[in-house]
């Protein structure tokens, strides 16, 4: 295994000063460690990695001056159907399995008992920070999960449409709005297949100036249709381009290791050419707590 990279104690202090209590602590080839408010989560590929990450967390905590109240562990399986909820490794088992973290002062609810993912993808922090700079008025958030981008857009005054197959995830998204004092008045939540819904939105004449495309690598909808980002990426981008206003910003994001930012640009540029839309691209600087090779591949496509 490659050595684990741990953030410097000074970096944790910078996160604290910025109002951020959710970030990576350490990253290695066998897994990683996240700080999640007062808790920590160790995600590991095997027992050896778990032991190394656990020992490293103890050392880092003694050096940084921050120690987690609880430590959860999560096994990283090769197959999605083998995913299980995190397990409490240490700490008070009577404490609630829910907690609230902050990112640049924005509040997000996490639930360690809700399933494999706790509720916030930390590698999207830089893209959430970028979103208000586009001054969104109408945003479509596909594969919205717990709607973190919806929260940020709502705080910027935008109307939003959030789409996800899971109604439970969207309900958690509504709770995230409430955590930040955002009324649901300007925000719609649709439990549906994003790929199937987008053409319907286009036929209704709906248009957006920001579109979030962060699909899973693999999924299957309630009709049994298989989604694979490698095969269906262009279909998704083409559908988004039909919904894009002039000067629309489209986030292209994937955890598929075969699609790096260069591939995202090449494949999406071909879509724009077919749709006769002029585009530019913006790459966001990598996050200090995510070493090279960790986190999603992302790229903003700006449609003129």
Tab-separated table of C-alpha atoms in Angstrom:
chain	number	residue	atom	x	y	z
A	1	UNK	CA	0.000	0.000	0.000
A	2	UNK	CA	1.093	3.547	-0.660
A	3	UNK	CA	1.826	5.738	2.386
A	4	UNK	CA	-1.145	7.598	3.830
A	5	UNK	CA	-1.162	11.354	3.283
A	6	UNK	CA	-2.405	13.276	6.341
A	7	UNK	CA	-3.379	16.938	6.280
A	8	UNK	CA	-1.234	19.269	8.373
A	9	UNK	CA	-2.647	20.403	11.745
A	10	UNK	CA	-2.549	23.963	10.420
A	11	UNK	CA	-4.885	22.941	7.599
A	12	UNK	CA	-7.458	21.745	10.108
A	13	UNK	CA	-7.258	25.154	11.778
A	14	UNK	CA	-7.897	26.809	8.405
A	15	UNK	CA	-10.968	24.648	7.869
A	16	UNK	CA	-12.226	25.594	11.332
A	17	UNK	CA	-11.695	29.300	10.635
A	18	UNK	CA	-13.641	28.943	7.372
A	19	UNK	CA	-16.601	27.368	9.162
A	20	UNK	CA	-15.936	23.899	7.762
A	21	UNK	CA	-16.171	20.847	10.025
A	22	UNK	CA	-16.412	18.197	7.280
A	23	UNK	CA	-13.244	17.335	5.363
A	24	UNK	CA	-10.707	14.615	4.655
A	25	UNK	CA	-8.040	13.965	7.287
A	26	UNK	CA	-5.989	11.248	5.619
A	27	UNK	CA	-5.944	9.462	2.260
A	28	UNK	CA	-4.168	6.330	1.089
A	29	UNK	CA	-4.461	3.535	-1.441
A	30	UNK	CA	-6.273	1.364	1.114
A	31	UNK	CA	-8.865	3.943	2.138
A	32	UNK	CA	-9.302	7.306	3.822
A	33	UNK	CA	-10.384	9.122	6.981
A	34	UNK	CA	-12.946	11.930	7.145
A	35	UNK	CA	-13.740	14.378	9.880
A	36	UNK	CA	-17.525	14.740	10.166
A	37	UNK	CA	-18.309	17.327	12.812
A	38	UNK	CA	-17.325	15.807	16.156
A	39	UNK	CA	-16.950	12.342	14.616
A	40	UNK	CA	-14.553	10.564	12.273
A	41	UNK	CA	-15.203	7.970	9.578
A	42	UNK	CA	-12.589	5.461	8.417
A	43	UNK	CA	-13.362	4.009	4.981
A	44	UNK	CA	-11.195	0.960	4.285
A	45	UNK	CA	-10.664	-1.718	1.646
A	46	UNK	CA	-9.353	-4.433	3.961
A	47	UNK	CA	-8.389	-5.187	7.572
A	48	UNK	CA	-4.760	-4.175	7.082
A	49	UNK	CA	-5.799	-0.775	5.772
A	50	UNK	CA	-8.247	-0.349	8.661
A	51	UNK	CA	-5.495	-1.034	11.190
A	52	UNK	CA	-3.094	1.400	9.514
A	53	UNK	CA	-5.704	4.154	9.156
A	54	UNK	CA	-6.865	3.696	12.768
A	55	UNK	CA	-3.316	3.979	14.126
A	56	UNK	CA	-2.647	6.969	11.895
A	57	UNK	CA	-5.787	8.722	13.101
A	58	UNK	CA	-4.668	8.352	16.722
A	59	UNK	CA	-1.258	9.832	15.909
A	60	UNK	CA	-2.738	12.651	13.850
A	61	UNK	CA	-5.258	13.480	16.599
A	62	UNK	CA	-2.501	13.808	19.204
A	63	UNK	CA	-0.562	16.139	16.908
A	64	UNK	CA	-3.475	18.257	15.691
A	65	UNK	CA	-5.257	18.860	18.987
A	66	UNK	CA	-8.534	17.439	17.683
A	67	UNK	CA	-9.872	14.026	18.598
A	68	UNK	CA	-13.189	12.529	17.453
A	69	UNK	CA	-15.955	11.841	19.948
A	70	UNK	CA	-16.852	8.736	17.936
A	71	UNK	CA	-15.093	6.754	15.229
A	72	UNK	CA	-17.111	4.924	12.575
A	73	UNK	CA	-15.702	2.456	10.075
A	74	UNK	CA	-17.003	1.640	6.611
A	75	UNK	CA	-15.899	-1.219	4.384
A	76	UNK	CA	-15.305	-0.320	0.725
A	77	UNK	CA	-16.499	-3.326	-1.331
A	78	UNK	CA	-15.746	-3.965	-4.991
A	79	UNK	CA	-19.442	-4.413	-5.799
A	80	UNK	CA	-22.212	-1.933	-4.987
A	81	UNK	CA	-24.588	-4.653	-3.779
A	82	UNK	CA	-22.091	-5.533	-1.038
A	83	UNK	CA	-22.268	-2.084	0.534
A	84	UNK	CA	-23.289	-1.909	4.194
A	85	UNK	CA	-23.870	0.893	6.687
A	86	UNK	CA	-20.974	2.251	8.767
A	87	UNK	CA	-20.134	0.519	12.051
A	88	UNK	CA	-19.395	2.308	15.330
A	89	UNK	CA	-15.804	1.441	16.272
A	90	UNK	CA	-15.420	3.590	19.385
A	91	UNK	CA	-17.394	6.176	21.343
A	92	UNK	CA	-20.763	6.434	23.052
A	93	UNK	CA	-23.239	4.059	21.393
A	94	UNK	CA	-26.187	5.897	22.984
A	95	UNK	CA	-25.549	9.103	21.018
A	96	UNK	CA	-27.852	9.803	18.028
A	97	UNK	CA	-26.768	8.330	14.704
A	98	UNK	CA	-27.500	11.693	13.122
A	99	UNK	CA	-25.323	14.784	13.293
A	100	UNK	CA	-24.907	18.180	11.635
A	101	UNK	CA	-21.718	19.387	9.954
A	102	UNK	CA	-20.851	22.720	8.407
A	103	UNK	CA	-19.128	23.703	5.180
A	104	UNK	CA	-18.294	27.402	4.845
A	105	UNK	CA	-20.983	27.942	7.468
A	106	UNK	CA	-23.652	26.014	5.531
A	107	UNK	CA	-25.299	23.246	7.570
A	108	UNK	CA	-25.793	19.679	6.363
A	109	UNK	CA	-27.396	16.780	8.193
A	110	UNK	CA	-25.656	13.401	8.201
A	111	UNK	CA	-27.069	10.016	9.141
A	112	UNK	CA	-24.661	7.169	9.851
A	113	UNK	CA	-27.512	4.646	9.958
A	114	UNK	CA	-29.167	5.610	6.663
A	115	UNK	CA	-26.987	3.394	4.475
A	116	UNK	CA	-23.580	3.209	2.869
A	117	UNK	CA	-23.169	6.993	2.387
A	118	UNK	CA	-23.589	9.394	5.270
A	119	UNK	CA	-25.123	12.217	3.229
A	120	UNK	CA	-22.451	14.630	1.983
A	121	UNK	CA	-19.846	14.116	-0.739
A	122	UNK	CA	-16.844	16.021	0.588
A	123	UNK	CA	-15.010	16.002	-2.743
A	124	UNK	CA	-17.642	18.386	-4.160
A	125	UNK	CA	-16.811	21.172	-1.687
A	126	UNK	CA	-14.928	23.272	-4.274
A	127	UNK	CA	-17.786	22.942	-6.781
A	128	UNK	CA	-20.317	23.978	-4.150
A	129	UNK	CA	-18.132	27.025	-3.477
A	130	UNK	CA	-18.006	27.787	-7.203
A	131	UNK	CA	-21.769	27.591	-7.710
A	132	UNK	CA	-22.737	31.028	-6.244
A	133	UNK	CA	-20.169	32.698	-8.511
A	134	UNK	CA	-22.384	31.810	-11.480
A	135	UNK	CA	-25.244	33.801	-9.868
A	136	UNK	CA	-27.823	31.069	-10.544
A	137	UNK	CA	-31.474	31.915	-11.115
A	138	UNK	CA	-32.845	28.464	-12.087
A	139	UNK	CA	-30.889	25.316	-11.311
A	140	UNK	CA	-31.540	21.682	-12.215
A	141	UNK	CA	-29.887	19.269	-9.786
A	142	UNK	CA	-29.898	15.747	-11.246
A	143	UNK	CA	-28.910	12.697	-9.189
A	144	UNK	CA	-29.392	15.154	-6.347
A	145	UNK	CA	-28.967	12.724	-3.426
A	146	UNK	CA	-29.406	14.872	-0.261
A	147	UNK	CA	-29.420	18.095	-2.300
A	148	UNK	CA	-26.270	19.878	-1.121
A	149	UNK	CA	-26.059	21.846	-4.388
A	150	UNK	CA	-29.737	22.754	-3.984
A	151	UNK	CA	-28.978	24.231	-0.563
A	152	UNK	CA	-26.153	26.371	-1.942
A	153	UNK	CA	-28.270	27.541	-4.880
A	154	UNK	CA	-31.161	28.306	-2.536
A	155	UNK	CA	-28.918	30.437	-0.338
A	156	UNK	CA	-27.934	32.327	-3.513
A	157	UNK	CA	-31.621	33.042	-4.225
A	158	UNK	CA	-32.141	30.583	-7.078
A	159	UNK	CA	-35.176	28.478	-7.895
A	160	UNK	CA	-34.320	24.799	-8.131
A	161	UNK	CA	-35.545	21.439	-9.377
A	162	UNK	CA	-33.925	18.470	-7.601
A	163	UNK	CA	-34.250	15.003	-9.120
A	164	UNK	CA	-33.316	11.642	-7.604
A	165	UNK	CA	-34.670	8.109	-7.745
A	166	UNK	CA	-34.756	7.987	-3.937
A	167	UNK	CA	-37.591	9.869	-2.235
A	168	UNK	CA	-35.838	9.276	1.106
A	169	UNK	CA	-32.767	11.125	-0.142
A	170	UNK	CA	-34.907	14.013	-1.371
A	171	UNK	CA	-36.654	14.142	2.016
A	172	UNK	CA	-33.218	14.505	3.579
A	173	UNK	CA	-32.581	17.271	1.072
A	174	UNK	CA	-35.676	19.085	2.306
A	175	UNK	CA	-34.317	18.764	5.843
A	176	UNK	CA	-31.060	20.332	4.683
A	177	UNK	CA	-33.000	23.299	3.326
A	178	UNK	CA	-34.742	23.661	6.671
A	179	UNK	CA	-31.412	23.465	8.525
A	180	UNK	CA	-30.372	26.592	6.642
A	181	UNK	CA	-33.650	28.471	6.996
A	182	UNK	CA	-34.612	28.065	3.333
A	183	UNK	CA	-38.335	27.792	2.590
A	184	UNK	CA	-39.370	25.135	0.050
A	185	UNK	CA	-41.481	27.647	-1.887
A	186	UNK	CA	-39.035	28.003	-4.811
A	187	UNK	CA	-37.781	24.433	-4.747
A	188	UNK	CA	-39.255	21.337	-6.398
A	189	UNK	CA	-38.269	17.778	-5.519
A	190	UNK	CA	-39.004	15.026	-8.042
A	191	UNK	CA	-38.432	11.331	-7.337
A	192	UNK	CA	-37.760	10.082	-10.857
A	193	UNK	CA	-35.121	8.856	-13.289
A	194	UNK	CA	-33.202	11.974	-14.340
A	195	UNK	CA	-32.412	10.596	-17.789
A	196	UNK	CA	-36.106	9.996	-18.464
A	197	UNK	CA	-37.315	13.225	-16.834
A	198	UNK	CA	-35.038	15.672	-18.652
A	199	UNK	CA	-36.726	15.315	-22.080
A	200	UNK	CA	-40.092	15.892	-20.417
A	201	UNK	CA	-38.786	19.076	-18.813
A	202	UNK	CA	-37.529	20.188	-22.228
A	203	UNK	CA	-40.946	19.585	-23.835
A	204	UNK	CA	-42.544	21.683	-21.090
A	205	UNK	CA	-40.263	24.554	-22.048
A	206	UNK	CA	-38.277	24.542	-18.820
A	207	UNK	CA	-34.780	26.003	-19.050
A	208	UNK	CA	-31.958	26.407	-16.538
A	209	UNK	CA	-28.832	28.502	-16.133
A	210	UNK	CA	-27.076	25.923	-13.937
A	211	UNK	CA	-27.319	22.135	-14.326
A	212	UNK	CA	-25.632	19.630	-12.015
A	213	UNK	CA	-24.669	16.301	-13.611
A	214	UNK	CA	-23.084	14.013	-11.019
A	215	UNK	CA	-24.399	10.553	-11.911
A	216	UNK	CA	-23.412	7.284	-10.240
A	217	UNK	CA	-21.019	5.016	-12.081
A	218	UNK	CA	-23.655	2.256	-12.061
A	219	UNK	CA	-27.318	2.212	-11.073
A	220	UNK	CA	-30.628	0.594	-11.959
A	221	UNK	CA	-33.954	2.448	-11.956
A	222	UNK	CA	-37.282	1.127	-10.684
A	223	UNK	CA	-38.054	-0.257	-14.158
A	224	UNK	CA	-34.851	-2.278	-14.193
A	225	UNK	CA	-33.016	-0.041	-16.683
A	226	UNK	CA	-29.261	-0.175	-16.123
A	227	UNK	CA	-27.301	3.061	-16.009
A	228	UNK	CA	-23.571	3.009	-16.777
A	229	UNK	CA	-21.853	6.362	-16.968
A	230	UNK	CA	-19.297	5.207	-19.558
A	231	UNK	CA	-22.084	4.230	-21.954
A	232	UNK	CA	-24.665	6.908	-21.164
A	233	UNK	CA	-22.566	9.995	-20.442
A	234	UNK	CA	-23.226	11.577	-23.841
A	235	UNK	CA	-26.973	10.917	-23.533
A	236	UNK	CA	-26.973	12.837	-20.265
A	237	UNK	CA	-24.989	15.773	-21.641
A	238	UNK	CA	-27.158	15.964	-24.769
A	239	UNK	CA	-30.293	16.102	-22.629
A	240	UNK	CA	-28.760	18.842	-20.470
A	241	UNK	CA	-27.801	20.919	-23.505
A	242	UNK	CA	-31.456	20.916	-24.596
A	243	UNK	CA	-32.339	22.461	-21.226
A	244	UNK	CA	-29.474	24.955	-21.102
A	245	UNK	CA	-30.140	28.674	-21.289
A	246	UNK	CA	-27.509	30.872	-22.901
A	247	UNK	CA	-24.651	31.316	-20.401
A	248	UNK	CA	-25.572	28.083	-18.626
A	249	UNK	CA	-22.997	26.414	-16.371
A	250	UNK	CA	-23.126	22.604	-16.410
A	251	UNK	CA	-21.185	20.629	-13.816
A	252	UNK	CA	-19.774	17.397	-15.245
A	253	UNK	CA	-18.743	15.030	-12.473
A	254	UNK	CA	-18.054	11.330	-12.108
A	255	UNK	CA	-16.318	8.841	-9.827
A	256	UNK	CA	-15.664	6.535	-12.773
A	257	UNK	CA	-11.882	6.134	-12.900
A	258	UNK	CA	-11.986	5.739	-16.693
A	259	UNK	CA	-13.373	9.257	-17.145
A	260	UNK	CA	-10.837	11.922	-16.158
A	261	UNK	CA	-11.363	15.668	-16.815
A	262	UNK	CA	-9.699	15.353	-20.233
A	263	UNK	CA	-12.202	12.644	-21.207
A	264	UNK	CA	-15.097	14.657	-19.808
A	265	UNK	CA	-14.116	17.643	-21.938
A	266	UNK	CA	-13.514	15.632	-25.087
A	267	UNK	CA	-16.781	13.741	-24.899
A	268	UNK	CA	-18.909	16.718	-23.861
A	269	UNK	CA	-17.340	18.944	-26.522
A	270	UNK	CA	-18.492	16.461	-29.137
A	271	UNK	CA	-22.021	16.690	-27.722
A	272	UNK	CA	-21.920	20.480	-27.902
A	273	UNK	CA	-20.750	20.288	-31.517
A	274	UNK	CA	-23.688	18.047	-32.450
A	275	UNK	CA	-26.114	20.374	-30.642
A	276	UNK	CA	-24.429	23.426	-32.212
A	277	UNK	CA	-23.707	25.042	-28.872
A	278	UNK	CA	-20.488	26.969	-28.246
A	279	UNK	CA	-18.833	26.009	-24.973
A	280	UNK	CA	-15.922	26.906	-22.730
A	281	UNK	CA	-14.551	24.987	-19.761
A	282	UNK	CA	-13.494	25.845	-16.220
A	283	UNK	CA	-11.423	23.500	-14.068
A	284	UNK	CA	-11.553	24.093	-10.354
A	285	UNK	CA	-8.323	23.814	-8.380
A	286	UNK	CA	-7.935	20.559	-6.469
A	287	UNK	CA	-8.917	20.524	-2.807
A	288	UNK	CA	-6.061	20.589	-0.303
A	289	UNK	CA	-7.396	17.560	1.582
A	290	UNK	CA	-7.769	15.380	-1.526
A	291	UNK	CA	-4.448	14.125	-2.953
A	292	UNK	CA	-4.106	13.358	-6.647
A	293	UNK	CA	-6.158	10.321	-7.579
A	294	UNK	CA	-8.719	10.855	-4.826
A	295	UNK	CA	-12.193	12.297	-5.294
A	296	UNK	CA	-14.423	12.736	-8.309
A	297	UNK	CA	-13.276	13.984	-11.701
A	298	UNK	CA	-15.084	17.276	-12.299
A	299	UNK	CA	-15.323	20.001	-14.907
A	300	UNK	CA	-17.633	22.960	-15.475
A	301	UNK	CA	-18.896	23.340	-19.034
A	302	UNK	CA	-19.998	26.900	-19.803
A	303	UNK	CA	-22.577	27.059	-22.599
A	304	UNK	CA	-22.600	30.365	-24.442
